[in-house]
Coordinates of C-alpha atoms in Angstrom, one line a residue:
M1 CA 101.0 67.9 132.2
H2 CA 102.0 69.2 128.8
M3 CA 102.7 65.8 127.3
Q4 CA 99.3 64.4 129.0
L5 CA 97.5 67.3 127.1
L6 CA 99.1 66.6 123.9
L7 CA 98.2 63.0 124.2
V8 CA 94.6 63.5 125.2
L9 CA 94.3 66.3 122.0
L10 CA 96.0 63.7 119.6
L11 CA 93.2 61.0 121.0
L12 CA 90.6 63.6 120.5
L13 CA 91.6 64.4 116.9
A14 CA 92.1 60.5 116.0
A15 CA 88.3 60.1 117.2
I16 CA 87.3 63.2 115.1
V17 CA 89.1 61.6 112.1
M18 CA 87.6 58.1 112.5
F19 CA 84.1 59.7 113.0
V20 CA 84.3 61.6 109.7
V21 CA 85.7 58.6 107.7
N22 CA 83.4 56.2 109.7
R23 CA 85.9 53.6 110.0
P24 CA 85.6 51.9 112.2
R25 CA 82.1 52.3 113.5
M26 CA 81.3 54.7 116.1
D27 CA 80.8 52.6 118.9
A28 CA 84.0 50.7 118.3
V29 CA 85.9 54.4 118.1
A30 CA 84.3 54.9 121.7
I31 CA 85.7 51.5 122.9
I32 CA 88.9 52.5 121.6
M33 CA 89.0 55.6 123.5
M34 CA 88.1 54.1 126.8
V35 CA 90.9 51.8 126.4
A36 CA 93.5 54.3 125.2
L37 CA 92.7 57.1 127.7
P38 CA 94.0 55.3 130.9
L39 CA 97.2 55.0 129.0
T40 CA 97.8 58.6 129.0
G41 CA 97.9 58.5 132.9
V42 CA 95.3 61.3 133.0
M43 CA 92.6 58.9 134.5
S44 CA 92.2 55.3 136.1
V45 CA 90.8 52.6 134.3
G46 CA 87.7 53.0 136.7
E47 CA 87.1 56.5 135.7
A48 CA 87.3 55.6 132.0
L49 CA 84.4 52.9 132.6
S50 CA 82.5 55.2 134.9
G51 CA 80.2 56.3 132.3
F52 CA 78.5 52.5 132.4
A53 CA 77.1 53.7 135.9
D54 CA 76.2 57.3 135.1
P55 CA 72.6 57.9 135.7
N56 CA 72.1 59.8 132.5
V57 CA 73.4 56.7 130.7
I58 CA 70.7 54.5 132.4
L59 CA 68.0 57.2 131.6
I60 CA 68.7 57.1 128.0
G61 CA 68.7 53.2 127.9
A62 CA 65.3 53.3 129.7
F63 CA 63.9 55.9 127.3
F64 CA 64.7 53.6 124.4
V65 CA 62.6 50.7 126.0
L66 CA 59.8 53.0 126.6
G67 CA 59.8 54.3 123.2
E68 CA 59.7 50.6 122.1
G69 CA 56.6 50.1 124.0
L70 CA 55.1 53.2 122.0
V71 CA 55.9 51.3 119.0
R72 CA 54.6 47.7 119.9
T73 CA 51.4 49.2 121.0
G74 CA 50.5 51.1 118.2
V75 CA 50.7 54.9 119.6
A76 CA 52.9 55.9 116.7
R77 CA 50.7 54.2 114.1
A78 CA 47.4 55.8 115.6
I79 CA 49.2 59.2 115.2
G80 CA 50.1 58.3 111.6
D81 CA 46.3 57.4 110.8
W82 CA 45.3 60.6 112.4
L83 CA 47.6 62.7 110.5
N84 CA 46.2 61.1 107.1
T85 CA 42.7 61.7 108.1
S86 CA 43.5 65.3 109.5
A87 CA 45.4 66.8 106.7
R88 CA 42.2 66.5 104.6
G89 CA 44.2 66.4 101.1
S90 CA 46.4 69.4 102.0
E91 CA 50.2 69.0 101.8
S92 CA 50.7 72.1 103.8
R93 CA 48.4 71.2 106.7
L94 CA 50.4 67.6 106.8
V95 CA 53.5 68.9 107.0
V96 CA 52.6 71.1 109.8
L97 CA 50.7 68.1 111.6
L98 CA 53.4 65.7 110.9
M99 CA 56.3 68.0 112.4
L100 CA 54.1 68.8 115.4
A101 CA 53.3 65.1 115.9
V102 CA 57.1 63.9 115.6
A103 CA 58.3 66.9 118.0
A104 CA 55.7 65.9 120.4
L105 CA 56.6 62.5 120.3
G106 CA 60.3 63.0 120.0
S107 CA 60.1 65.2 123.3
V108 CA 59.6 62.1 125.5
S109 CA 61.4 59.5 123.3
N110 CA 64.6 59.0 121.3
G111 CA 64.4 61.0 118.3
T112 CA 66.2 58.6 116.2
A113 CA 63.5 56.2 117.3
V114 CA 60.9 58.1 116.4
V115 CA 62.1 58.8 112.8
A116 CA 62.3 55.1 112.4
I117 CA 58.5 54.8 113.6
F118 CA 57.5 57.5 111.2
I119 CA 59.3 56.7 107.9
P120 CA 56.9 53.8 107.1
I121 CA 54.0 56.0 108.1
V122 CA 55.0 58.7 105.9
L123 CA 55.7 56.4 103.0
R124 CA 52.4 55.0 103.6
I125 CA 50.8 58.6 103.5
S126 CA 52.9 59.5 100.5
Q127 CA 51.3 56.3 98.5
S128 CA 48.0 57.0 99.5
T129 CA 48.0 61.1 99.0
G130 CA 50.6 61.0 95.8
T131 CA 52.7 63.5 97.8
P132 CA 56.3 62.8 96.9
P133 CA 58.4 61.3 99.8
A134 CA 61.0 64.1 99.5
R135 CA 58.4 66.7 100.3
L136 CA 57.7 65.0 104.0
M137 CA 61.1 63.2 104.8
M138 CA 63.1 66.3 105.2
P139 CA 60.5 67.9 107.5
L140 CA 60.0 64.8 109.3
S141 CA 64.0 64.8 110.1
V142 CA 64.0 68.4 111.0
A143 CA 61.1 68.1 113.5
A144 CA 63.0 65.1 115.1
C145 CA 66.1 67.2 115.6
I146 CA 64.0 70.0 117.1
S147 CA 62.2 67.7 119.5
G148 CA 65.7 67.5 121.4
M149 CA 65.0 71.0 122.1
L150 CA 61.6 70.3 123.8
T151 CA 62.6 68.7 127.1
L152 CA 65.4 67.7 129.0
V153 CA 65.3 64.0 128.3
A154 CA 64.5 64.5 124.4
T155 CA 68.0 63.6 123.5
A156 CA 71.5 62.6 124.8
P157 CA 73.2 65.7 124.6
N158 CA 70.9 67.5 126.9
L159 CA 71.5 65.1 129.6
V160 CA 75.2 65.1 129.1
V161 CA 75.2 69.0 129.6
N162 CA 73.1 68.8 132.4
A163 CA 75.3 65.9 133.9
E164 CA 78.4 68.1 133.3
M165 CA 76.5 71.0 135.4
E166 CA 75.8 68.6 138.3
R167 CA 79.4 67.4 137.9
A168 CA 80.6 71.3 138.5
G169 CA 78.4 71.5 141.6
L170 CA 75.7 73.4 139.9
A171 CA 71.8 72.9 140.5
G172 CA 71.4 71.6 136.8
F173 CA 68.2 72.2 134.5
R174 CA 64.6 71.1 135.2
F175 CA 62.8 68.8 133.0
F176 CA 61.1 71.7 130.8
S177 CA 63.9 74.4 131.3
I178 CA 64.7 74.0 127.6
T179 CA 61.0 74.0 126.4
P180 CA 60.6 77.7 125.8
F181 CA 63.3 77.9 123.4
G182 CA 62.4 74.5 121.6
V183 CA 58.7 75.7 121.1
A184 CA 60.0 79.1 119.7
A185 CA 62.4 76.9 117.3
L186 CA 59.7 74.6 116.5
I187 CA 57.5 77.3 115.5
L188 CA 60.3 78.7 113.1
G189 CA 61.2 75.4 111.9
V190 CA 57.5 74.6 110.9
L191 CA 57.1 78.0 109.1
Y192 CA 60.4 77.5 107.4
M193 CA 59.9 73.9 106.2
L194 CA 56.3 75.3 104.4
L195 CA 58.7 77.1 102.2
A196 CA 61.8 75.2 102.1
R197 CA 60.1 71.7 101.2
H198 CA 59.8 73.4 97.6
W199 CA 63.4 73.5 97.1
L200 CA 63.8 69.7 97.5
P201 CA 64.1 68.0 94.1
V202 CA 61.8 65.0 93.4
R203 CA 63.8 62.0 92.1
G204 CA 61.3 59.2 92.0
A205 CA 61.8 58.3 95.7
A206 CA 61.0 54.9 97.1
G207 CA 57.7 55.7 98.4
E208 CA 56.3 56.0 94.7
K209 CA 57.5 52.2 93.9
P210 CA 54.6 49.7 93.9
A211 CA 55.0 47.0 96.8
A212 CA 55.9 43.7 95.7
R213 CA 53.8 41.7 98.2
P214 CA 50.3 41.3 97.7
T215 CA 47.7 42.7 100.0
L216 CA 44.9 41.3 101.9
R217 CA 42.5 43.1 99.5
D218 CA 44.3 41.6 96.1
W219 CA 43.6 38.2 97.6
I220 CA 39.8 38.9 98.3
S221 CA 39.7 39.8 94.6
Q222 CA 41.7 37.0 93.4
Y223 CA 39.8 34.3 95.4
R224 CA 36.6 35.9 94.9
L225 CA 35.9 36.2 98.9
A226 CA 33.8 39.7 98.5
D227 CA 30.4 39.4 99.9
R228 CA 31.0 36.0 102.0
E229 CA 31.8 37.6 105.2
Q230 CA 29.0 37.9 107.8
R231 CA 28.9 39.1 111.6
A232 CA 26.1 37.6 113.7
C233 CA 25.5 38.3 117.4
V234 CA 24.1 35.2 119.4
S235 CA 20.8 35.6 120.8
E236 CA 19.8 34.1 124.3
G237 CA 18.2 30.8 123.2
S238 CA 20.3 30.0 120.3
P239 CA 21.1 26.3 119.6
L240 CA 24.5 27.4 119.3
I241 CA 24.9 27.8 123.2
G242 CA 25.9 24.9 125.1
P243 CA 27.1 22.2 122.5
R244 CA 30.9 22.1 121.8
L245 CA 31.7 23.5 118.3
E246 CA 32.9 19.9 117.3
E247 CA 29.2 18.9 118.0
L248 CA 27.7 21.5 115.8
S249 CA 27.7 21.2 111.9
L250 CA 28.4 24.5 111.0
R251 CA 30.8 23.9 108.1
E252 CA 28.7 21.0 106.6
E253 CA 25.8 23.5 106.2
G254 CA 28.1 26.1 104.5
F255 CA 28.9 28.3 107.4
N256 CA 32.7 28.8 108.2
L257 CA 33.4 30.0 111.6
L258 CA 36.5 31.9 111.7
A259 CA 36.6 33.8 115.0
I260 CA 34.5 34.6 118.0
E261 CA 34.4 38.1 119.5
R262 CA 33.7 37.9 123.1
R263 CA 33.4 40.6 125.8
G264 CA 35.4 40.1 129.0
P265 CA 35.2 41.9 132.2
R266 CA 37.9 44.4 131.0
R267 CA 37.8 44.4 127.4
T268 CA 36.7 42.6 124.4
E269 CA 38.5 39.7 123.0
L270 CA 39.0 37.8 119.7
I271 CA 39.1 34.0 120.1
R272 CA 40.0 30.8 118.4
P273 CA 37.1 28.7 117.6
L274 CA 38.5 25.5 118.8
A275 CA 36.8 22.0 118.9
R276 CA 36.0 22.2 122.4
T277 CA 34.9 25.9 122.3
R278 CA 31.5 26.6 123.7
I279 CA 29.7 29.5 122.3
Q280 CA 27.9 31.9 124.9
A281 CA 25.1 34.4 124.4
G282 CA 26.3 37.8 123.4
D283 CA 29.3 36.3 121.4
V284 CA 29.8 37.9 118.0
L285 CA 30.6 35.2 115.3
F286 CA 32.7 36.0 112.3
V287 CA 31.3 33.8 109.6
D288 CA 32.4 33.0 106.1
M289 CA 29.6 32.0 103.7
L290 CA 30.9 28.9 101.8
R291 CA 27.9 28.5 99.6
S292 CA 25.9 31.0 97.4
D293 CA 22.6 29.6 98.9
R294 CA 23.4 30.7 102.4
D295 CA 23.0 34.3 103.5
S296 CA 22.6 36.2 106.6
D297 CA 18.9 35.3 106.7
A298 CA 19.6 31.6 106.5
L299 CA 22.1 31.9 109.3
S300 CA 19.5 33.7 111.5
R301 CA 16.9 31.2 111.1
R302 CA 18.9 28.1 111.2
F303 CA 20.9 29.2 114.5
G304 CA 19.0 32.1 116.0
V305 CA 21.6 34.8 115.6
Q306 CA 21.2 38.4 114.9
P307 CA 23.0 39.6 111.6
L308 CA 25.0 42.5 112.3
S309 CA 25.3 45.6 109.5
L310 CA 28.4 45.5 107.6
D311 CA 30.7 48.4 106.6
S312 CA 30.8 48.8 102.9
E313 CA 34.3 49.9 103.4
V314 CA 35.4 46.8 105.2
A315 CA 36.2 43.7 103.2
Y316 CA 36.3 40.2 104.7
F317 CA 37.2 41.3 108.0
T318 CA 40.0 43.4 107.1
D319 CA 39.3 45.7 110.0
R320 CA 40.5 43.1 112.2
S321 CA 43.9 42.5 110.6
Q322 CA 45.6 43.1 113.6
E323 CA 44.3 39.7 114.7
L324 CA 43.3 37.9 111.5
G325 CA 45.6 37.6 108.6
M326 CA 46.0 35.3 105.5
V327 CA 48.8 33.5 103.9
E328 CA 49.1 32.0 100.4
V329 CA 50.5 28.3 100.0
I330 CA 51.2 26.0 97.3
L331 CA 51.3 22.3 97.3
P332 CA 54.4 20.4 96.3
S333 CA 54.3 17.0 94.9
E334 CA 55.0 15.1 98.2
S335 CA 52.3 16.9 100.2
R336 CA 49.8 14.4 101.8
L337 CA 47.0 17.1 100.8
V338 CA 47.3 15.9 97.1
G339 CA 44.4 13.9 96.1
H340 CA 42.3 14.8 99.2
T341 CA 39.6 17.6 99.1
V342 CA 40.0 20.5 101.4
R343 CA 37.1 19.0 103.7
E344 CA 39.0 15.8 104.1
A345 CA 42.4 17.4 104.5
R346 CA 41.7 18.6 107.9
V347 CA 44.0 21.7 107.8
R348 CA 42.4 23.8 110.4
S349 CA 42.5 20.8 113.1
E350 CA 46.1 20.6 112.6
S351 CA 47.5 24.2 111.8
G352 CA 44.7 26.1 113.4
L353 CA 44.2 28.0 109.7
T354 CA 41.2 27.6 107.7
V355 CA 41.2 27.4 103.9
I356 CA 39.0 29.8 102.8
G357 CA 40.2 29.8 98.9
A358 CA 41.9 27.9 96.3
R359 CA 43.2 28.4 92.9
R360 CA 44.3 26.3 89.8
G361 CA 46.6 28.4 87.9
R362 CA 44.6 31.7 87.7
T363 CA 41.2 30.0 88.2
A364 CA 39.5 30.0 91.7
F365 CA 37.5 27.0 93.0
G366 CA 34.6 29.2 93.9
Q367 CA 31.6 27.0 95.1
A368 CA 33.8 23.8 94.4
L369 CA 36.2 24.8 97.5
L370 CA 35.3 22.1 100.0
D371 CA 35.0 19.1 97.4
E372 CA 37.5 19.6 94.6
K373 CA 40.2 17.2 95.1
L374 CA 43.7 19.0 95.3
A375 CA 46.6 18.9 92.9
V376 CA 50.1 19.3 92.9
G377 CA 50.7 23.1 92.1
D378 CA 47.4 24.3 93.6
T379 CA 47.5 27.7 95.7
L380 CA 45.6 27.7 99.0
L381 CA 44.5 30.8 100.9
L382 CA 44.4 30.2 104.4
T383 CA 43.3 32.5 107.1
G384 CA 43.3 32.6 111.0
F385 CA 45.4 34.2 113.9
W386 CA 48.8 35.7 112.9
S387 CA 50.2 33.5 115.5
D388 CA 49.2 30.5 113.9
I389 CA 50.4 32.0 110.6
R390 CA 53.8 32.4 112.0
R391 CA 53.8 28.9 113.3
L392 CA 53.0 27.5 109.8
Q393 CA 56.4 29.3 108.5
A394 CA 58.5 26.9 110.5
D395 CA 56.3 23.8 109.5
R396 CA 56.3 23.2 105.7
T397 CA 56.1 19.5 105.3
D398 CA 52.7 19.5 103.5
I399 CA 53.0 23.0 101.8
V400 CA 55.2 25.7 100.5
L401 CA 55.1 29.3 101.6
L402 CA 54.1 31.3 98.6
N403 CA 53.2 34.7 99.9
M404 CA 52.8 36.7 103.0
P405 CA 50.9 39.7 102.9
R406 CA 52.2 43.1 103.2
E407 CA 49.8 43.9 106.2
M408 CA 51.9 41.5 108.1
E409 CA 54.7 44.0 108.5
E410 CA 52.3 46.2 110.3
I411 CA 51.0 44.0 113.0
L412 CA 51.3 45.2 116.5
P413 CA 52.9 42.7 119.1
A414 CA 51.0 44.6 121.6
A415 CA 47.7 45.7 120.0
G416 CA 45.1 47.0 122.5
R417 CA 47.8 48.2 125.1
A418 CA 48.3 51.7 123.7
P419 CA 46.0 53.2 126.5
Y420 CA 48.5 51.6 129.3
A421 CA 51.6 52.9 127.4
L422 CA 50.5 56.3 127.0
A423 CA 49.5 56.3 130.8
I424 CA 52.8 54.9 131.7
L425 CA 54.6 57.5 129.6
G426 CA 52.6 60.4 131.3
L427 CA 53.2 59.0 134.8
V428 CA 57.1 59.0 134.0
V429 CA 56.9 62.6 132.7
A430 CA 54.9 63.8 135.5
M431 CA 57.6 61.9 138.2
M432 CA 60.2 63.7 136.5
V433 CA 58.6 67.2 136.4
A434 CA 57.6 67.0 140.2
G435 CA 60.9 65.7 141.0
I436 CA 59.3 62.9 143.1
V437 CA 62.2 60.5 142.3
P438 CA 65.5 61.0 140.3
N439 CA 64.8 61.1 136.5
A440 CA 66.6 57.6 136.0
Q441 CA 64.7 56.0 138.5
A442 CA 61.5 57.5 137.3
A443 CA 62.2 56.0 133.8
L444 CA 63.1 52.5 135.2
I445 CA 59.7 52.4 137.1
G446 CA 58.0 53.1 133.7
C447 CA 60.0 50.2 131.9
L448 CA 58.8 48.0 134.9
L449 CA 55.3 49.0 134.3
M450 CA 55.4 48.5 130.6
G451 CA 56.5 44.9 131.2
L452 CA 53.8 44.5 134.1
F453 CA 51.1 45.8 131.5
R454 CA 52.4 43.6 128.8
C455 CA 53.3 46.7 126.3
I456 CA 56.8 45.0 126.1
D457 CA 58.7 41.9 126.9
M458 CA 61.9 41.4 127.8
S459 CA 63.1 40.4 124.5
S460 CA 61.6 43.5 122.8
A461 CA 63.1 45.7 125.9
Y462 CA 66.6 44.4 125.0
N463 CA 66.1 44.7 121.3
G464 CA 64.6 48.2 121.6
I465 CA 67.8 49.7 123.3
S466 CA 70.3 51.3 121.0
W467 CA 73.5 49.6 122.4
K468 CA 75.6 51.3 119.8
S469 CA 74.4 54.8 120.9
L470 CA 74.9 53.8 124.6
V471 CA 78.3 52.7 124.2
L472 CA 79.1 55.9 121.9
I473 CA 78.0 58.0 125.0
V474 CA 79.9 56.1 127.5
G475 CA 83.1 55.9 125.6
M476 CA 83.1 59.8 125.0
L477 CA 82.2 60.9 128.4
P478 CA 85.7 60.2 129.9
F479 CA 87.0 62.8 127.3
S480 CA 85.2 65.6 129.5
I481 CA 87.3 64.5 132.5
A482 CA 90.6 64.2 130.6
L483 CA 90.0 67.6 128.9
Q484 CA 89.5 69.3 132.2
R485 CA 92.4 67.7 134.2
T486 CA 94.7 68.6 131.3
G487 CA 93.6 71.9 131.1
A488 CA 92.3 71.7 127.5
V489 CA 88.8 73.2 128.6
D490 CA 90.4 76.3 130.0
I491 CA 92.5 76.8 127.0
A492 CA 89.6 76.7 124.9
A493 CA 87.3 78.9 127.1
N494 CA 90.3 81.4 127.5
A495 CA 90.7 81.4 123.5
L496 CA 87.1 82.0 123.0
V497 CA 86.9 84.7 125.6
S498 CA 89.9 86.4 123.9
A499 CA 88.7 86.3 120.7
V500 CA 85.2 87.7 121.4
G501 CA 85.8 88.9 125.1
N502 CA 85.5 92.7 124.3
G503 CA 82.2 92.1 122.6
S504 CA 78.9 91.7 124.3
P505 CA 78.0 88.4 126.2
R506 CA 75.5 87.8 123.1
L507 CA 78.5 87.7 120.8
V508 CA 80.1 85.1 123.1
L509 CA 76.8 83.2 123.1
G510 CA 76.6 83.3 119.2
S511 CA 80.3 82.1 118.8
L512 CA 79.8 79.2 121.3
F513 CA 76.6 78.2 119.3
L514 CA 78.5 78.5 115.9
I515 CA 81.5 76.4 117.3
T516 CA 79.3 73.7 118.5
A517 CA 77.3 73.6 115.5
V518 CA 80.2 73.2 113.2
I519 CA 81.9 70.6 115.5
G520 CA 78.6 68.7 115.3
L521 CA 79.0 68.5 111.3
F522 CA 81.8 65.9 111.8
I523 CA 81.1 64.3 115.0
S524 CA 78.0 62.9 116.7
N525 CA 75.8 65.7 118.6
T526 CA 76.2 63.7 121.8
A527 CA 80.1 63.6 121.4
T528 CA 79.9 67.4 120.6
A529 CA 77.9 67.9 123.8
V530 CA 80.6 66.0 125.8
L531 CA 83.6 68.5 124.5
M532 CA 81.5 71.8 124.6
G533 CA 79.7 71.5 127.7
P534 CA 82.5 72.0 129.8
V535 CA 83.7 74.7 127.7
G536 CA 80.5 76.7 128.1
I537 CA 80.6 76.3 131.9
A538 CA 84.3 77.5 131.8
I539 CA 83.3 80.7 129.7
A540 CA 80.9 81.5 132.1
K541 CA 83.5 81.3 134.9
D542 CA 85.7 83.4 133.0
L543 CA 83.2 86.2 132.4
S544 CA 82.0 85.9 136.0
A545 CA 78.4 85.2 134.5
S546 CA 75.7 82.6 135.1
P547 CA 76.3 79.3 133.5
F548 CA 72.9 78.4 132.7
P549 CA 72.6 80.4 129.3
F550 CA 76.1 79.1 128.1
A551 CA 75.1 75.8 129.0
M552 CA 71.5 76.2 127.3
I553 CA 73.3 77.4 124.2
V554 CA 75.4 74.1 124.0
M555 CA 72.3 72.1 124.3
L556 CA 70.4 74.1 121.7
A557 CA 73.5 74.0 119.2
S558 CA 73.9 70.3 119.7
S559 CA 70.2 69.5 118.4
T560 CA 70.8 72.1 115.4
A561 CA 71.9 69.4 113.5
F562 CA 70.4 70.2 109.9
M563 CA 73.2 71.0 107.6
T564 CA 74.6 67.4 106.6
P565 CA 73.0 63.7 106.3
I566 CA 76.0 62.6 108.6
S567 CA 75.2 65.4 111.3
T568 CA 72.8 63.0 113.2
P569 CA 71.4 59.4 112.9
I570 CA 68.0 61.1 112.3
N571 CA 69.3 62.6 109.0
T572 CA 70.8 59.7 107.9
L573 CA 67.6 57.6 108.1
V574 CA 65.6 59.7 105.9
V575 CA 68.4 59.9 102.9
A576 CA 67.3 56.6 101.4
P577 CA 63.3 57.0 101.5
G578 CA 63.4 60.6 100.5
N579 CA 66.3 59.9 97.7
Y580 CA 68.2 62.7 98.9
E581 CA 71.7 63.9 98.2
F582 CA 74.3 65.7 100.2
G583 CA 73.5 69.0 98.8
D584 CA 69.9 68.8 99.7
F585 CA 70.7 69.0 103.5
V586 CA 73.2 71.8 102.9
R587 CA 70.7 73.8 100.9
V588 CA 67.6 73.5 103.4
G589 CA 70.0 73.0 106.8
V590 CA 72.3 75.8 106.4
P591 CA 69.8 78.9 106.4
L592 CA 67.6 76.9 109.1
S593 CA 70.5 76.5 111.4
I594 CA 71.6 80.3 110.9
L595 CA 67.8 81.2 111.8
V596 CA 67.9 78.9 114.9
L597 CA 71.3 80.7 116.1
V598 CA 69.8 84.0 115.9
L599 CA 66.8 83.2 117.7
S600 CA 68.7 81.4 120.3
V601 CA 71.1 84.2 121.1
L602 CA 68.2 86.5 121.1
L603 CA 65.8 84.6 123.3
V604 CA 68.3 82.5 125.9
P605 CA 69.3 85.7 127.8
L606 CA 65.8 87.2 128.1
L607 CA 64.8 83.8 130.0
M608 CA 68.2 83.0 131.5
P609 CA 70.0 86.3 132.2
F610 CA 73.8 86.6 132.5
R611 CA 73.9 87.8 136.2

């Protein structure tokens, strides 16, 4: 047994060293451990691979999928827009709202995924408000770490410790068991960051650099599209009702129909104006006025439609940029479009995109757009649905793609599905809280519903899962079995009890928190929970105390990962956009970790007594 203990400890030390030097990558280290542990004779191969069937691993993977649904449907972006509006120019208010929003979303989703969602949101807010990204990225990471203290499913370490409780024959924690401590830590973290953000130096972060890509508004100015847009509602009796679009002469009369908004039985849709499309009463037409002598009055008189008032803040339908986009292309010498006019080129019939602008050098064609013969090197501005624009990227026979707008990076694949995503997430949480079905089953039901309501598809579901994180968890779980069977857990628990056993149980809690947090500086918080969860339970047994406060302190300490940029992927993600250095995390994270330690040691025994 002593030889097996020595081999397991050597493997553990080797894993820690590889984690610290980051060679090889963490999931590869986990696989190495799964292969090596059975060679010690402590466990079988089946036991080393048993983590793949662990319900908590399935639960973590399912929440990655649910988080992807929140991304694709625009829930996170809506939160970002709300933040910007609600802050009303106050940096302090923005920090508070940002941290609360991140913590709330992270409490029911993966914290790393939430940070990835919010980084572009924060950079966009930074650009629009002039707030240095360094002042916002650290509060973002702190809130994401604290979100792991708000619910049982918020972070993998919570589930790992809970699984260890169940493996020891104990009842385990409920969904909101950790919430009171997390709420207190969140309040403390928000107040602390209002002060500590001023300790972060501003080094010309990435968020202040101008974007290389043009925006839709840039093109509206360059191609002189302003004031050409018009919305009109088709009235009963309009001559547009009945004939197919190919039978009408809209373009010849200077009216370019770009899209049709039609109210369906359940929702309003934006549809393509195809040759065989028939306009219906109540349709809203998105029209580009090609000629200066055509205006809304001319449109109304000629076709019996009712012009709609336009928002002065909306330029050329940019309010529908989730559905309608633009792309800039250039004509090569071999293009068949050279020598033809835009009217003759029939670009729309072949690509589904409409030419709304053209330039030769820096000069826009303006009124001559339809009748000017195109030449080699002319740039065209096309508009249409994003799906047609993406298709154009793959077909470059007659054109060369010149520029895609910055807005394309912000397109939501499942726009309009946000209410379904929120309802599904609420249902999953409700099932977990009520205990109607096991947690893993509730999360899998949520994933199926996300697919049913088209919030995600199979490809996005698989892509949304962080397989690296899952393999890391699965690979480290066998260490818990190995350390228990070789007696390492009991040895560590006895050593800690011997060191502080004459002190109060609170002193033992504080020591357990400190050791867990320090180990978390060098290896992932998930691996830390795997190692320290059994130790906490064993200490409680030695003290003849309830295991719940000791397991809870391990959960809280595992999420107290503020001190270095490598403590958790959450911190690593914000280093580049915040332009931080290692010392920035130490300066801000160490005092906050001490405050959370004190808060936890004082609060946990009050709500979870030792006896």
